[in-house]
């Protein structure tokens, strides 16, 4: 069974940075595309970024493009989300997800999900 565990969330001032990590169990990590999504209170889950199984292809949502960077370490079975120049509107619970197909932006296309980590950006 595949399990994902996010970490690295917290409280940060606007303009600051955080790095989220998502550790995935199982031997088949390098077969999965990985994605990050976020959900703010009262809003729908929003696509943030995705990275292909090899790490060679990445894609970002418009609201984070140029500020966030996704990466993965297939030896450590971990995917990262480096978040720079954070804004109050980035405040949300951030989820990582694993899926079979690359470049997917729809949450329904991912098979496994973590429990989420809270990111709060103060103004």
XYZ file of C-alpha atoms in Angstrom:
123
model
C 0.000 0.000 0.000
C 1.254 3.452 -0.890
C 1.345 6.049 1.874
C 2.288 9.711 1.619
C 3.303 11.910 4.535
C 3.765 15.668 4.145
C 5.858 17.867 6.394
C 7.368 21.332 6.474
C 4.305 23.493 6.818
C 4.085 26.337 9.294
C 3.610 30.037 9.819
C 5.680 32.475 7.784
C 5.549 36.179 7.025
C 4.722 37.440 3.582
C 7.800 37.393 1.374
C 9.275 34.460 3.251
C 9.990 30.899 2.182
C 9.079 27.366 3.182
C 10.003 23.973 1.833
C 7.443 21.208 1.955
C 8.421 17.570 1.815
C 6.359 14.519 0.994
C 7.739 11.101 1.797
C 6.179 8.166 0.019
C 6.384 4.574 1.162
C 6.763 1.635 -1.133
C 9.277 0.549 -3.718
C 7.553 2.035 -6.717
C 8.018 5.737 -5.981
C 9.919 6.317 -9.191
C 6.964 5.042 -11.228
C 4.617 7.757 -10.038
C 4.134 11.307 -11.131
C 3.791 13.481 -8.050
C 1.640 16.515 -7.549
C 1.015 19.242 -5.011
C -2.418 20.694 -4.419
C -3.748 23.138 -1.878
C -7.087 23.940 -0.341
C -8.028 27.092 1.498
C -11.109 27.265 3.748
C -14.276 27.498 1.725
C -12.471 26.980 -1.564
C -11.997 24.067 -3.923
C -8.786 22.092 -4.032
C -6.378 23.891 -6.339
C -3.599 22.462 -8.478
C -0.159 23.802 -7.536
C 2.471 21.758 -9.335
C 3.362 18.366 -10.719
C 6.540 16.503 -11.615
C 6.967 13.452 -13.813
C 8.224 10.112 -12.528
C 11.739 10.778 -13.797
C 11.736 14.384 -12.636
C 12.388 15.590 -16.133
C 9.093 17.390 -16.595
C 7.425 19.895 -14.308
C 4.308 22.021 -14.522
C 2.931 24.822 -12.356
C -0.310 26.555 -11.727
C -0.423 30.177 -12.835
C -0.735 31.494 -9.301
C 2.603 29.988 -8.209
C 4.631 30.049 -11.399
C 8.007 31.702 -10.851
C 7.750 31.459 -7.059
C 7.440 27.723 -6.340
C 9.736 24.918 -7.453
C 8.911 21.221 -7.383
C 11.624 18.579 -7.249
C 12.024 14.955 -6.286
C 14.667 12.591 -4.977
C 13.982 9.072 -6.197
C 16.604 7.651 -3.834
C 14.989 9.202 -0.771
C 11.451 8.583 -2.072
C 10.618 12.203 -1.431
C 9.117 15.059 -3.390
C 9.674 18.681 -2.405
C 7.948 21.996 -2.941
C 10.163 25.019 -2.436
C 7.944 28.042 -1.894
C 9.470 31.502 -2.162
C 7.996 35.002 -2.079
C 5.005 33.713 -0.183
C 1.815 35.731 -0.137
C -1.131 35.671 2.270
C -3.229 34.134 -0.492
C -0.922 31.098 -0.434
C -2.401 30.202 2.939
C -3.955 26.745 2.670
C -3.571 23.099 3.533
C -1.085 21.629 1.081
C -1.466 18.049 -0.096
C 0.852 15.844 -2.073
C -0.490 13.175 -4.368
C 0.792 10.318 -6.497
C -0.556 9.354 -9.874
C 0.190 7.214 -12.859
C 0.079 9.825 -15.596
C 2.348 12.872 -15.912
C 1.283 16.507 -16.199
C -2.118 15.961 -14.639
C -3.750 19.019 -13.080
C -7.023 17.427 -12.024
C -7.122 16.070 -8.488
C -9.248 13.159 -9.616
C -6.393 11.856 -11.735
C -4.238 11.100 -8.702
C -4.514 7.788 -6.918
C -2.919 8.404 -3.523
C -3.002 11.374 -1.180
C -1.262 12.549 1.951
C -3.017 13.989 4.983
C -1.959 17.559 4.267
C 0.201 20.163 5.973
C -0.935 23.664 6.928
C 0.817 26.691 5.478
C -0.103 30.076 6.889
C 1.311 33.297 5.479
C 0.810 36.418 7.555
C 0.697 39.898 6.065
